[in-house]
Amino acid sequence: MKRLPLIAPNPPRLSEHLDALRRVEASGVFSNNGPEVRAFEAGVTQALFGGHGACLAVGNATLGLMLAIRHASGMRTGGLNPKQGTLALMPALTFAATAQAAAWAGLTPLICDIDPDDWAACALEEERLLARHGERVGVVVPYATFGNAIDLERYVYFQQRYGVGVVVDAASSLGTLDDAGLGFGACAPFAVVHSMHATKTFAVGEGGLIHSGDVDLIATLRSMGNFGFEGSRNATLPGINAKLPEITAIIAQAKLAEIDSVADHRAALEQAYRAALPGFQFQSVSGQRRAMQFMPVLLPERLAHHRDSIVESIEASGVGCGRYFSPHLGEQPWFQATAMIEPTPVADKIAGRMLSLPITDAMSVDDARRAAAALADACAAILRPLDRRASVRGPGAAVASVIVIGGGPAGTAMLTAATKRGLLPDFAASGLMVIERSGAIGGGRLGRYAITSDSTAQTFLTAVRDNTHPELARLVDHPAGRAVAAHIDALGVPLTEVGPLLRATGDRLTDIVRANGGVVLTGHEALGVRRVGEGVWSVQLRRLSDGHVFDQLARNIVVATGGHQPLDRLATQRVAGGQLADLASGRLIQSDDVLTVGGFEKVADILTGKRNPRIAVIGGSTSALTTIALLLKRQPGLPLGAGAITLLHRRPLRPFYHSVEAAHAEGFTDFGPDDICPVSGFVYRLAGFRLEARDLVLRMLRVDGRAPDPRVALHRIAGDDDAAARTIIEEADLVIAALGYRPIAAPIADRDGLPIPLAAQGGKPMVDRHCRIVDGDGAPIAGLYGLGLAAGFVPWGPLGGEPSFSGQANGLWLWQNDVGLMIVDQVMASQVMAAA
């Protein structure tokens, strides 16, 4: 039985076109956009693209992407020179050339997740990242996945709405027809780059084609592909040599003559595969016909980890089999070191299940059925023993040493703390398991906030700089690390730029944990925790992909699930003697809604039509001051007049100072001995506002002659009979409650299944001074720890802090150092005791 190779290059035979070769030799023109290249460009424009726009033939598709990306990324600056740090947004499921071309054009790839149906870039993710990163995104580079005719109207909208450049990587699409029956991208106002590599349906050998409905764009790209020469031998544009040789153009013309029959035949093979494999998942397809390079198909999810065995079985039957594109961009070492990678749970899952089966010009429909049968038989051979096997609880039937519930900034900060003392390998080997709902650990929700951090750039970088693990230390030079470093000595860092660094850190921590025997379960959530024995807890977990629920035993649990602003708090909150919900009826939102990406736009919508809006912000926390700072500085701004924003607060507003001398130098003396940290000498180390919030407070308090912002007024609430405070709230057009955060905690039950009352449920701190979760009576619960936003931890002893401080301390630096190590040390000590 003949072997069916995965890919069988079938370019036209050059030996059958001797007349054309002699024609080239007689002309004396072998390159430089000669007559054969021009004839091919004109012919393909007419035959495949209905005469719309123009085409430019180039040496290969990667050169075409480099030209087009460099040109499109200059749209932001009105020229052809993108700013340093400009991003190229692209999906994870594409070939390496997409990201490599962006890097060679001087951009940093920004890799996003994909759609679960058509496997192209996820539209919601693209728009979220365009909104988050703004003008930093110079170009969007969608991939027409496996020759699919993706929706280009979306990218026309992006170009118009965000002013961003667009280049479509259509490497496998030359021969694909859209819904109108035209070649894919025929009328696109941007560049659509096709490949003519020997392995493609439009097989030439080596070559590429850029098409656009914009004739002037193609003319500019032609000059860029000729060293940047425009009508003379003076470089007026950035340029490279991207020209297609005349001899290759002869082969391209021959291929053009047969492409319809080739593509139609391959489309018939695709349909044969789909009919023969009804139980398998295929890509959702758009357009009238696509130029198939091979047949992508997904394994059943339960068989994904048997993929290597399945491939071996298929290959042994004489059928070629591949794994395009696995690993995807976000899983490849070079891009992990140089790109900014968003969580990609869908791409991770799709790439992990992906197989590629043969589609070649020489195959018959029966050959496609044979290849499909080889796949089905290989899967069936594995499924039969699996079905006979008894089910197990889940990924870890053994008792884990510690389960960390939540892989956001707090949970991963504890892991980072362990790396600083070289403890993470041993901590992981002892039986560490991290549970995270999203597709990756590290970032959590932090990158979704459209505000500046209350930590310095140096604080974020200390987590990785000079780390004992080289892969972490190298993040200082990673694009995400450099983006944070650009804000050194500034008033904080935009959290949208912090998020990528935390996610990159999380990726490296994941690798370290797994390499040392630990487990990182992404895409899972903890439903509850129950005591099942002396020193043993059971965590009920749910796999989000299919709802499968299982139990995992552990001796210790760390709850690092973060905090939230519960709506039910607003229903009971009293301010100045009245119910807040009644005083601000229909005009009340929470600060978290304002601070996240898109929150300012929500406020602007609410205040539409208000010529002189009045806003009341309630609370004396950092979130209250940050909310005001956001409302003041966003552009285009709100029409805020004098006293438009009133901050209603109960406690005095205190600025942080590095020393008593620094405070006195500015004439600030509103503090006493109990307000000074005995360890660091800082004034209001824990209670004081920092960075941007501090700057606003200093102005409002007129410290050292600073002028207050006339748009902001302060009102300190004077008890329950403060009629003025009630009036401010009642007359405001919008009331923003910045009342702090409460911990998000999984239900915790005792052996009998009854809930264990927790201190946090009564509004008290969730943890004690050793980060142990405490019950309703304030007693620590053995084996349970808490860390992160709203946990309620207060530094003490060598950790420092002013004696007068009565709140809770939330800080990434603390979590990544002493507080994180406090938990690590206790867990590892308990393991030693258990082993003894």
mmCIF file of C-alpha atoms in Angstrom, residues 180-396:
data_model
loop_
_atom_site.group_PDB
_atom_site.id
_atom_site.type_symbol
_atom_site.label_atom_id
_atom_site.label_comp_id
_atom_site.label_asym_id
_atom_site.label_seq_id
_atom_site.Cartn_x
_atom_site.Cartn_y
_atom_site.Cartn_z
ATOM 1 C CA ALA A 180 -18.505 36.528 -2.912
ATOM 2 C CA GLY A 181 -16.423 34.056 -4.888
ATOM 3 C CA LEU A 182 -13.396 36.360 -5.055
ATOM 4 C CA GLY A 183 -9.888 35.536 -3.963
ATOM 5 C CA PHE A 184 -9.500 36.082 -0.216
ATOM 6 C CA GLY A 185 -8.662 39.738 0.517
ATOM 7 C CA ALA A 186 -9.574 41.025 -2.972
ATOM 8 C CA CYS A 187 -10.997 44.341 -1.759
ATOM 9 C CA ALA A 188 -9.120 44.688 1.533
ATOM 10 C CA PRO A 189 -7.812 48.229 2.151
ATOM 11 C CA PHE A 190 -4.718 46.767 3.828
ATOM 12 C CA ALA A 191 -2.043 44.251 2.865
ATOM 13 C CA VAL A 192 -2.943 40.555 2.652
ATOM 14 C CA VAL A 193 0.196 38.429 2.419
ATOM 15 C CA HIS A 194 0.108 35.009 0.716
ATOM 16 C CA SER A 195 2.786 32.319 0.442
ATOM 17 C CA MET A 196 3.848 30.447 -2.680
ATOM 18 C CA HIS A 197 6.184 28.087 -0.851
ATOM 19 C CA ALA A 198 6.590 24.595 -2.271
ATOM 20 C CA THR A 199 4.486 23.112 0.541
ATOM 21 C CA LYS A 200 1.491 25.376 -0.079
ATOM 22 C CA THR A 201 -1.461 24.716 -2.367
ATOM 23 C CA PHE A 202 -0.146 27.447 -4.683
ATOM 24 C CA ALA A 203 3.210 25.657 -4.860
ATOM 25 C CA VAL A 204 5.967 27.518 -6.683
ATOM 26 C CA GLY A 205 9.094 26.743 -4.688
ATOM 27 C CA GLU A 206 9.893 29.886 -2.768
ATOM 28 C CA GLY A 207 7.868 33.069 -3.135
ATOM 29 C CA GLY A 208 5.180 35.299 -1.740
ATOM 30 C CA LEU A 209 2.427 37.609 -2.916
ATOM 31 C CA ILE A 210 1.082 40.777 -1.299
ATOM 32 C CA HIS A 211 -2.387 41.814 -2.442
ATOM 33 C CA SER A 212 -4.429 44.857 -1.493
ATOM 34 C CA GLY A 213 -7.440 46.674 -2.808
ATOM 35 C CA ASP A 214 -5.324 49.820 -2.299
ATOM 36 C CA VAL A 215 -3.166 50.264 -5.411
ATOM 37 C CA ASP A 216 -1.115 53.056 -3.823
ATOM 38 C CA LEU A 217 -0.245 50.823 -0.881
ATOM 39 C CA ILE A 218 1.152 48.173 -3.225
ATOM 40 C CA ALA A 219 3.214 50.851 -5.021
ATOM 41 C CA THR A 220 4.746 51.942 -1.713
ATOM 42 C CA LEU A 221 5.501 48.367 -0.685
ATOM 43 C CA ARG A 222 7.108 47.776 -4.097
ATOM 44 C CA SER A 223 9.514 50.654 -3.421
ATOM 45 C CA MET A 224 10.247 49.343 0.089
ATOM 46 C CA GLY A 225 10.989 45.908 -1.392
ATOM 47 C CA ASN A 226 13.495 47.557 -3.740
ATOM 48 C CA PHE A 227 15.784 49.026 -1.066
ATOM 49 C CA GLY A 228 13.400 51.933 -0.412
ATOM 50 C CA PHE A 229 13.990 53.492 -3.835
ATOM 51 C CA GLU A 230 11.138 55.673 -5.152
ATOM 52 C CA GLY A 231 11.842 56.538 -8.781
ATOM 53 C CA SER A 232 15.580 56.953 -8.242
ATOM 54 C CA ARG A 233 18.480 55.211 -6.582
ATOM 55 C CA ASN A 234 18.071 57.332 -3.470
ATOM 56 C CA ALA A 235 16.517 55.563 -0.494
ATOM 57 C CA THR A 236 13.487 57.577 0.613
ATOM 58 C CA LEU A 237 11.820 54.722 2.500
ATOM 59 C CA PRO A 238 12.952 51.901 4.799
ATOM 60 C CA GLY A 239 13.834 49.097 2.423
ATOM 61 C CA ILE A 240 15.101 45.598 1.859
ATOM 62 C CA ASN A 241 15.554 43.415 -1.201
ATOM 63 C CA ALA A 242 12.332 41.424 -1.424
ATOM 64 C CA LYS A 243 12.023 40.978 -5.183
ATOM 65 C CA LEU A 244 10.863 37.767 -6.832
ATOM 66 C CA PRO A 245 13.228 36.437 -9.557
ATOM 67 C CA GLU A 246 11.961 36.236 -13.129
ATOM 68 C CA ILE A 247 12.464 32.446 -13.341
ATOM 69 C CA THR A 248 10.271 31.893 -10.277
ATOM 70 C CA ALA A 249 7.613 34.101 -11.871
ATOM 71 C CA ILE A 250 7.483 31.667 -14.818
ATOM 72 C CA ILE A 251 6.591 28.834 -12.403
ATOM 73 C CA ALA A 252 4.053 31.113 -10.674
ATOM 74 C CA GLN A 253 2.315 31.846 -13.976
ATOM 75 C CA ALA A 254 2.089 28.120 -14.694
ATOM 76 C CA LYS A 255 0.654 27.466 -11.243
ATOM 77 C CA LEU A 256 -1.911 30.207 -11.713
ATOM 78 C CA ALA A 257 -3.220 28.390 -14.772
ATOM 79 C CA GLU A 258 -4.004 25.272 -12.727
ATOM 80 C CA ILE A 259 -4.834 26.662 -9.265
ATOM 81 C CA ASP A 260 -8.610 26.387 -9.577
ATOM 82 C CA SER A 261 -8.501 22.673 -10.388
ATOM 83 C CA VAL A 262 -5.904 22.065 -7.650
ATOM 84 C CA ALA A 263 -7.911 23.938 -5.004
ATOM 85 C CA ASP A 264 -11.193 22.286 -6.044
ATOM 86 C CA HIS A 265 -9.604 18.851 -5.746
ATOM 87 C CA ARG A 266 -8.221 19.609 -2.295
ATOM 88 C CA ALA A 267 -11.594 20.956 -1.194
ATOM 89 C CA ALA A 268 -13.130 17.609 -2.190
ATOM 90 C CA LEU A 269 -10.549 15.807 -0.040
ATOM 91 C CA GLU A 270 -11.471 18.034 2.896
ATOM 92 C CA GLN A 271 -15.131 17.095 2.525
ATOM 93 C CA ALA A 272 -14.192 13.416 2.417
ATOM 94 C CA TYR A 273 -12.345 13.769 5.725
ATOM 95 C CA ARG A 274 -15.262 15.520 7.376
ATOM 96 C CA ALA A 275 -17.689 12.856 6.212
ATOM 97 C CA ALA A 276 -15.424 10.014 7.356
ATOM 98 C CA LEU A 277 -14.792 11.443 10.854
ATOM 99 C CA PRO A 278 -18.201 12.521 12.186
ATOM 100 C CA GLY A 279 -17.145 12.214 15.829
ATOM 101 C CA PHE A 280 -14.165 14.545 15.578
ATOM 102 C CA GLN A 281 -14.028 18.327 15.881
ATOM 103 C CA PHE A 282 -13.077 20.368 12.828
ATOM 104 C CA GLN A 283 -12.478 24.051 12.209
ATOM 105 C CA SER A 284 -15.479 26.246 11.383
ATOM 106 C CA VAL A 285 -15.004 27.386 7.794
ATOM 107 C CA SER A 286 -15.961 30.599 5.987
ATOM 108 C CA GLY A 287 -15.961 31.348 2.272
ATOM 109 C CA GLN A 288 -16.881 29.341 -0.822
ATOM 110 C CA ARG A 289 -13.615 27.388 -1.040
ATOM 111 C CA ARG A 290 -10.321 27.271 0.790
ATOM 112 C CA ALA A 291 -6.911 26.258 -0.473
ATOM 113 C CA MET A 292 -6.142 23.293 1.779
ATOM 114 C CA GLN A 293 -2.514 22.606 2.656
ATOM 115 C CA PHE A 294 -3.355 19.712 4.981
ATOM 116 C CA MET A 295 -6.359 18.581 7.040
ATOM 117 C CA PRO A 296 -6.420 19.908 10.624
ATOM 118 C CA VAL A 297 -8.509 17.909 13.099
ATOM 119 C CA LEU A 298 -8.789 17.855 16.900
ATOM 120 C CA LEU A 299 -8.393 14.764 19.016
ATOM 121 C CA PRO A 300 -11.087 14.108 21.630
ATOM 122 C CA GLU A 301 -10.097 15.992 24.764
ATOM 123 C CA ARG A 302 -9.624 12.836 26.829
ATOM 124 C CA LEU A 303 -7.062 11.590 24.305
ATOM 125 C CA ALA A 304 -4.987 14.751 24.013
ATOM 126 C CA HIS A 305 -2.190 13.460 26.229
ATOM 127 C CA HIS A 306 -1.986 10.304 24.064
ATOM 128 C CA ARG A 307 -1.257 12.336 20.944
ATOM 129 C CA ASP A 308 2.315 11.080 20.472
ATOM 130 C CA SER A 309 1.150 7.477 20.554
ATOM 131 C CA ILE A 310 -1.666 8.233 18.133
ATOM 132 C CA VAL A 311 0.732 9.936 15.713
ATOM 133 C CA GLU A 312 3.086 6.957 15.880
ATOM 134 C CA SER A 313 0.203 4.600 15.108
ATOM 135 C CA ILE A 314 -0.963 6.684 12.135
ATOM 136 C CA GLU A 315 2.571 6.941 10.768
ATOM 137 C CA ALA A 316 3.017 3.176 11.160
ATOM 138 C CA SER A 317 -0.020 2.643 8.918
ATOM 139 C CA GLY A 318 1.702 4.559 6.117
ATOM 140 C CA VAL A 319 -0.072 7.888 6.604
ATOM 141 C CA GLY A 320 1.862 11.091 7.277
ATOM 142 C CA CYS A 321 0.759 13.048 10.339
ATOM 143 C CA GLY A 322 1.764 16.434 11.795
ATOM 144 C CA ARG A 323 0.929 18.749 14.679
ATOM 145 C CA TYR A 324 0.459 22.216 13.121
ATOM 146 C CA PHE A 325 0.624 24.511 15.100
ATOM 147 C CA SER A 326 1.817 22.824 18.240
ATOM 148 C CA PRO A 327 3.596 24.280 20.073
ATOM 149 C CA HIS A 328 1.858 27.564 19.327
ATOM 150 C CA LEU A 329 3.670 30.916 19.452
ATOM 151 C CA GLY A 330 3.205 31.425 23.190
ATOM 152 C CA GLU A 331 4.802 28.051 23.924
ATOM 153 C CA GLN A 332 7.979 28.569 21.884
ATOM 154 C CA PRO A 333 11.142 29.603 23.790
ATOM 155 C CA TRP A 334 12.184 32.528 21.582
ATOM 156 C CA PHE A 335 8.797 34.204 21.834
ATOM 157 C CA GLN A 336 8.528 33.467 25.534
ATOM 158 C CA ALA A 337 11.769 35.435 25.906
ATOM 159 C CA THR A 338 10.956 38.300 23.527
ATOM 160 C CA ALA A 339 7.186 38.651 23.156
ATOM 161 C CA MET A 340 4.345 39.775 25.385
ATOM 162 C CA ILE A 341 2.044 36.800 25.835
ATOM 163 C CA GLU A 342 -1.512 37.034 27.109
ATOM 164 C CA PRO A 343 -3.198 34.031 28.746
ATOM 165 C CA THR A 344 -4.129 31.639 25.924
ATOM 166 C CA PRO A 345 -6.291 28.893 27.434
ATOM 167 C CA VAL A 346 -8.173 28.213 24.185
ATOM 168 C CA ALA A 347 -5.022 28.105 22.060
ATOM 169 C CA ASP A 348 -3.346 25.869 24.657
ATOM 170 C CA LYS A 349 -6.220 23.427 24.465
ATOM 171 C CA ILE A 350 -6.636 23.532 20.668
ATOM 172 C CA ALA A 351 -2.897 23.214 19.961
ATOM 173 C CA GLY A 352 -2.638 20.364 22.453
ATOM 174 C CA ARG A 353 -5.335 18.403 20.590
ATOM 175 C CA MET A 354 -4.296 19.299 17.032
ATOM 176 C CA LEU A 355 -3.341 16.804 14.375
ATOM 177 C CA SER A 356 -2.687 17.378 10.661
ATOM 178 C CA LEU A 357 -3.551 14.736 8.053
ATOM 179 C CA PRO A 358 -2.465 14.676 4.392
ATOM 180 C CA ILE A 359 -4.066 16.644 1.574
ATOM 181 C CA THR A 360 -1.956 16.473 -1.585
ATOM 182 C CA ASP A 361 -2.525 16.841 -5.298
ATOM 183 C CA ALA A 362 -1.850 13.142 -5.863
ATOM 184 C CA MET A 363 -4.393 11.880 -3.314
ATOM 185 C CA SER A 364 -7.792 10.479 -4.156
ATOM 186 C CA VAL A 365 -10.980 10.628 -2.110
ATOM 187 C CA ASP A 366 -10.360 7.000 -1.143
ATOM 188 C CA ASP A 367 -6.899 7.995 0.103
ATOM 189 C CA ALA A 368 -8.515 10.615 2.353
ATOM 190 C CA ARG A 369 -10.895 7.968 3.702
ATOM 191 C CA ARG A 370 -7.937 5.672 4.373
ATOM 192 C CA ALA A 371 -6.112 8.408 6.317
ATOM 193 C CA ALA A 372 -9.290 9.155 8.281
ATOM 194 C CA ALA A 373 -9.630 5.462 9.141
ATOM 195 C CA ALA A 374 -6.029 5.409 10.383
ATOM 196 C CA LEU A 375 -6.847 8.225 12.807
ATOM 197 C CA ALA A 376 -10.093 6.624 13.985
ATOM 198 C CA ASP A 377 -8.413 3.230 14.500
ATOM 199 C CA ALA A 378 -5.499 4.759 16.440
ATOM 200 C CA CYS A 379 -7.903 6.550 18.782
ATOM 201 C CA ALA A 380 -10.097 3.487 19.236
ATOM 202 C CA ALA A 381 -7.085 1.403 20.216
ATOM 203 C CA ILE A 382 -6.408 3.777 23.117
ATOM 204 C CA LEU A 383 -10.044 4.354 24.092
ATOM 205 C CA ARG A 384 -10.839 0.677 24.678
ATOM 206 C CA PRO A 385 -8.410 0.149 27.575
ATOM 207 C CA LEU A 386 -9.246 3.587 28.934
ATOM 208 C CA ASP A 387 -12.921 2.708 29.130
ATOM 209 C CA ARG A 388 -12.082 -0.454 31.075
ATOM 210 C CA ARG A 389 -9.926 1.436 33.538
ATOM 211 C CA ALA A 390 -11.422 2.533 36.848
ATOM 212 C CA SER A 391 -11.877 6.261 37.221
ATOM 213 C CA VAL A 392 -9.640 8.196 39.565
ATOM 214 C CA ARG A 393 -10.255 11.282 41.611
ATOM 215 C CA GLY A 394 -8.233 13.609 39.427
ATOM 216 C CA PRO A 395 -4.717 14.729 38.540
ATOM 217 C CA GLY A 396 -3.346 14.034 41.988
#
